[in-house]
Amino acid sequence: YFFQAEYGIRCRDGTAVQTCALQICFVPLAAGGWIDSVEYGTELIKNGADKLVINTIAYTAPELVTKLSIKFGAQCIVG
C-alpha cells in the first residue's frame, strides 16, 4: 500500500514490484494484494519480491497458502 500510495503505481502484472526492486528498494521486499494463484505469487517472486504477504486467502483459500509454502518455503509467506 505504501508503494502504491507514494508512487501512484497499482498493477496486477508484477511490474510495480519489479520497478521497486530495481530502482527504489534496497532492502528485502515483501509484496502482496490480490494473490489468488500460485502463478501470480510466482510472478511477484520473479519480479523481485522476497516475501509474499497474504491476508484474506489465509481464511478463504488455505490450500493456496499451503501450495505457496511448498513452492517457495514457509519463510517466504507472511500474513
Tab-separated table of N, CA and C in Angstrom:
chain	number	residue	atom	x	y	z
A	1	TYR	N	0.818	-1.196	0.000
A	1	TYR	CA	0.000	0.000	0.000
A	1	TYR	C	0.857	1.252	0.000
A	2	PHE	N	1.925	1.283	0.791
A	2	PHE	CA	2.801	2.444	0.821
A	2	PHE	C	3.354	2.729	-0.565
A	3	PHE	N	3.851	1.698	-1.226
A	3	PHE	CA	4.422	1.876	-2.561
A	3	PHE	C	3.363	2.412	-3.508
A	4	GLN	N	2.199	1.831	-3.449
A	4	GLN	CA	1.108	2.252	-4.317
A	4	GLN	C	0.745	3.704	-4.048
A	5	ALA	N	0.592	4.074	-2.801
A	5	ALA	CA	0.181	5.425	-2.466
A	5	ALA	C	1.278	6.447	-2.784
A	6	GLU	N	2.497	6.101	-2.474
A	6	GLU	CA	3.608	7.033	-2.647
A	6	GLU	C	3.934	7.291	-4.109
A	7	TYR	N	3.903	6.237	-4.919
A	7	TYR	CA	4.339	6.362	-6.299
A	7	TYR	C	3.205	6.288	-7.315
A	8	GLY	N	1.980	6.121	-6.858
A	8	GLY	CA	0.844	6.101	-7.761
A	8	GLY	C	0.824	4.911	-8.687
A	9	ILE	N	1.425	3.810	-8.274
A	9	ILE	CA	1.502	2.626	-9.126
A	9	ILE	C	0.612	1.539	-8.542
A	10	ARG	N	-0.274	1.034	-9.351
A	10	ARG	CA	-1.108	-0.092	-8.939
A	10	ARG	C	-1.350	-0.946	-10.171
A	11	CYS	N	-0.826	-2.141	-10.138
A	11	CYS	CA	-1.000	-3.009	-11.288
A	11	CYS	C	-1.038	-4.454	-10.831
A	12	ARG	N	-1.451	-5.304	-11.712
A	12	ARG	CA	-1.650	-6.713	-11.382
A	12	ARG	C	-0.596	-7.603	-12.018
A	13	ASP	N	0.292	-7.059	-12.812
A	13	ASP	CA	1.224	-7.913	-13.552
A	13	ASP	C	2.631	-7.998	-12.967
A	14	GLY	N	2.858	-7.451	-11.805
A	14	GLY	CA	4.159	-7.573	-11.166
A	14	GLY	C	5.150	-6.490	-11.536
A	15	THR	N	4.806	-5.595	-12.451
A	15	THR	CA	5.765	-4.573	-12.860
A	15	THR	C	6.024	-3.555	-11.759
A	16	ALA	N	5.062	-3.300	-10.902
A	16	ALA	CA	5.301	-2.377	-9.786
A	16	ALA	C	6.343	-2.953	-8.850
A	17	VAL	N	6.284	-4.253	-8.614
A	17	VAL	CA	7.276	-4.916	-7.766
A	17	VAL	C	8.643	-4.839	-8.435
A	18	GLN	N	8.685	-5.082	-9.718
A	18	GLN	CA	9.951	-5.033	-10.452
A	18	GLN	C	10.532	-3.620	-10.414
A	19	THR	N	9.713	-2.610	-10.624
A	19	THR	CA	10.173	-1.228	-10.572
A	19	THR	C	10.750	-0.904	-9.208
A	20	CYS	N	10.051	-1.309	-8.180
A	20	CYS	CA	10.522	-1.052	-6.825
A	20	CYS	C	11.824	-1.795	-6.552
A	21	ALA	N	11.881	-3.055	-6.916
A	21	ALA	CA	13.061	-3.875	-6.644
A	21	ALA	C	14.297	-3.359	-7.375
A	22	LEU	N	14.118	-2.861	-8.566
A	22	LEU	CA	15.265	-2.444	-9.373
A	22	LEU	C	15.670	-0.989	-9.168
A	23	GLN	N	14.715	-0.110	-8.836
A	23	GLN	CA	15.017	1.313	-8.835
A	23	GLN	C	14.892	2.006	-7.482
A	24	ILE	N	14.057	1.485	-6.595
A	24	ILE	CA	13.728	2.228	-5.387
A	24	ILE	C	14.161	1.509	-4.125
A	25	CYS	N	13.951	0.216	-4.070
A	25	CYS	CA	14.084	-0.547	-2.835
A	25	CYS	C	15.433	-1.241	-2.743
A	26	PHE	N	16.113	-1.039	-1.622
A	26	PHE	CA	17.420	-1.657	-1.438
A	26	PHE	C	17.443	-2.547	-0.196
A	27	VAL	N	16.281	-2.982	0.229
A	27	VAL	CA	16.119	-3.899	1.358
A	27	VAL	C	15.216	-5.031	0.896
A	28	PRO	N	15.120	-6.122	1.642
A	28	PRO	CA	14.197	-7.195	1.249
A	28	PRO	C	12.781	-6.644	1.034
A	29	LEU	N	12.142	-7.116	-0.006
A	29	LEU	CA	10.854	-6.590	-0.433
A	29	LEU	C	9.750	-7.618	-0.227
A	30	ALA	N	8.698	-7.228	0.457
A	30	ALA	CA	7.504	-8.067	0.623
A	30	ALA	C	6.408	-7.497	-0.257
A	31	ALA	N	5.731	-8.356	-1.004
A	31	ALA	CA	4.677	-7.912	-1.909
A	31	ALA	C	3.413	-8.702	-1.632
A	32	GLY	N	2.271	-8.059	-1.801
A	32	GLY	CA	1.013	-8.754	-1.589
A	32	GLY	C	-0.151	-7.982	-2.157
A	33	GLY	N	-1.293	-8.548	-1.987
A	33	GLY	CA	-2.510	-7.959	-2.527
A	33	GLY	C	-2.956	-8.743	-3.740
A	34	TRP	N	-4.136	-9.243	-3.679
A	34	TRP	CA	-4.745	-9.998	-4.788
A	34	TRP	C	-3.992	-11.266	-5.145
A	35	ILE	N	-3.233	-11.828	-4.249
A	35	ILE	CA	-2.560	-13.093	-4.552
A	35	ILE	C	-3.625	-14.184	-4.491
A	36	ASP	N	-4.067	-14.606	-5.669
A	36	ASP	CA	-5.158	-15.579	-5.740
A	36	ASP	C	-4.766	-16.844	-6.498
A	37	SER	N	-3.465	-16.948	-6.825
A	37	SER	CA	-2.998	-18.142	-7.522
A	37	SER	C	-1.501	-18.308	-7.298
A	38	VAL	N	-1.030	-19.520	-7.473
A	38	VAL	CA	0.404	-19.794	-7.379
A	38	VAL	C	1.129	-19.054	-8.502
A	39	GLU	N	0.498	-18.938	-9.647
A	39	GLU	CA	1.109	-18.267	-10.783
A	39	GLU	C	1.390	-16.797	-10.474
A	40	TYR	N	0.430	-16.121	-9.843
A	40	TYR	CA	0.641	-14.709	-9.510
A	40	TYR	C	1.708	-14.562	-8.426
A	41	GLY	N	1.717	-15.446	-7.457
A	41	GLY	CA	2.773	-15.444	-6.451
A	41	GLY	C	4.134	-15.639	-7.090
A	42	THR	N	4.214	-16.550	-8.045
A	42	THR	CA	5.456	-16.796	-8.775
A	42	THR	C	5.893	-15.553	-9.531
A	43	GLU	N	4.956	-14.867	-10.145
A	43	GLU	CA	5.280	-13.646	-10.884
A	43	GLU	C	5.854	-12.572	-9.957
A	44	LEU	N	5.267	-12.430	-8.781
A	44	LEU	CA	5.785	-11.452	-7.829
A	44	LEU	C	7.211	-11.796	-7.402
A	45	ILE	N	7.460	-13.062	-7.129
A	45	ILE	CA	8.801	-13.502	-6.741
A	45	ILE	C	9.789	-13.290	-7.888
A	46	LYS	N	9.406	-13.651	-9.100
A	46	LYS	CA	10.286	-13.477	-10.263
A	46	LYS	C	10.606	-12.009	-10.517
A	47	ASN	N	9.693	-11.116	-10.145
A	47	ASN	CA	9.898	-9.690	-10.373
A	47	ASN	C	10.628	-8.997	-9.232
A	48	GLY	N	11.066	-9.753	-8.228
A	48	GLY	CA	11.915	-9.163	-7.213
A	48	GLY	C	11.429	-9.218	-5.783
A	49	ALA	N	10.219	-9.696	-5.545
A	49	ALA	CA	9.730	-9.805	-4.163
A	49	ALA	C	10.495	-10.904	-3.435
A	50	ASP	N	10.807	-10.661	-2.180
A	50	ASP	CA	11.467	-11.679	-1.362
A	50	ASP	C	10.460	-12.468	-0.537
A	51	LYS	N	9.324	-11.833	-0.250
A	51	LYS	CA	8.274	-12.463	0.558
A	51	LYS	C	6.916	-12.131	-0.043
A	52	LEU	N	5.952	-13.023	0.194
A	52	LEU	CA	4.572	-12.797	-0.241
A	52	LEU	C	3.726	-12.521	0.990
A	53	VAL	N	3.012	-11.417	0.964
A	53	VAL	CA	2.141	-11.039	2.072
A	53	VAL	C	0.733	-11.517	1.750
A	54	ILE	N	0.203	-12.348	2.621
A	54	ILE	CA	-1.151	-12.856	2.424
A	54	ILE	C	-2.022	-12.388	3.583
A	55	ASN	N	-3.294	-12.299	3.329
A	55	ASN	CA	-4.219	-11.914	4.381
A	55	ASN	C	-5.514	-12.693	4.191
A	56	THR	N	-6.361	-12.229	3.313
A	56	THR	CA	-7.673	-12.832	3.119
A	56	THR	C	-7.591	-14.293	2.715
A	57	ILE	N	-6.645	-14.641	1.847
A	57	ILE	CA	-6.590	-16.032	1.372
A	57	ILE	C	-6.258	-17.015	2.481
A	58	ALA	N	-5.676	-16.536	3.552
A	58	ALA	CA	-5.410	-17.442	4.679
A	58	ALA	C	-6.715	-18.005	5.226
A	59	TYR	N	-7.789	-17.257	5.054
A	59	TYR	CA	-9.105	-17.697	5.526
A	59	TYR	C	-9.975	-18.254	4.410
A	60	THR	N	-9.885	-17.653	3.220
A	60	THR	CA	-10.773	-18.072	2.137
A	60	THR	C	-10.212	-19.221	1.302
A	61	ALA	N	-8.884	-19.338	1.241
A	61	ALA	CA	-8.263	-20.391	0.435
A	61	ALA	C	-6.997	-20.897	1.103
A	62	PRO	N	-7.119	-21.536	2.266
A	62	PRO	CA	-5.920	-22.009	2.973
A	62	PRO	C	-5.088	-22.997	2.159
A	63	GLU	N	-5.721	-23.700	1.235
A	63	GLU	CA	-4.967	-24.632	0.388
A	63	GLU	C	-3.987	-23.880	-0.508
A	64	LEU	N	-4.315	-22.659	-0.899
A	64	LEU	CA	-3.398	-21.850	-1.704
A	64	LEU	C	-2.178	-21.445	-0.874
A	65	VAL	N	-2.389	-21.134	0.375
A	65	VAL	CA	-1.273	-20.805	1.269
A	65	VAL	C	-0.337	-22.002	1.389
A	66	THR	N	-0.909	-23.186	1.489
A	66	THR	CA	-0.102	-24.408	1.553
A	66	THR	C	0.704	-24.586	0.275
A	67	LYS	N	0.078	-24.388	-0.872
A	67	LYS	CA	0.774	-24.533	-2.156
A	67	LYS	C	1.912	-23.522	-2.287
A	68	LEU	N	1.660	-22.277	-1.882
A	68	LEU	CA	2.701	-21.248	-1.933
A	68	LEU	C	3.856	-21.597	-1.000
A	69	SER	N	3.527	-22.111	0.177
A	69	SER	CA	4.560	-22.502	1.143
A	69	SER	C	5.404	-23.647	0.618
A	70	ILE	N	4.781	-24.591	-0.039
A	70	ILE	CA	5.519	-25.728	-0.608
A	70	ILE	C	6.445	-25.245	-1.727
A	71	LYS	N	5.946	-24.351	-2.561
A	71	LYS	CA	6.736	-23.882	-3.703
A	71	LYS	C	7.887	-22.971	-3.285
A	72	PHE	N	7.633	-22.029	-2.345
A	72	PHE	CA	8.630	-21.017	-2.012
A	72	PHE	C	9.251	-21.167	-0.629
A	73	GLY	N	8.692	-22.034	0.192
A	73	GLY	CA	9.166	-22.191	1.560
A	73	GLY	C	8.322	-21.347	2.513
A	74	ALA	N	8.115	-21.869	3.698
A	74	ALA	CA	7.266	-21.178	4.674
A	74	ALA	C	7.812	-19.811	5.065
A	75	GLN	N	9.141	-19.625	5.014
A	75	GLN	CA	9.735	-18.352	5.380
A	75	GLN	C	9.383	-17.241	4.397
A	76	CYS	N	8.880	-17.609	3.232
A	76	CYS	CA	8.526	-16.632	2.201
A	76	CYS	C	7.113	-16.076	2.392
A	77	ILE	N	6.301	-16.742	3.182
A	77	ILE	CA	4.904	-16.346	3.344
A	77	ILE	C	4.734	-15.613	4.667
A	78	VAL	N	4.204	-14.398	4.602
A	78	VAL	CA	3.914	-13.626	5.821
A	78	VAL	C	2.472	-13.165	5.761
A	79	GLY	N	1.883	-13.025	6.933
A	79	GLY	CA	0.481	-12.635	6.960
A	79	GLY	C	0.211	-11.548	7.944
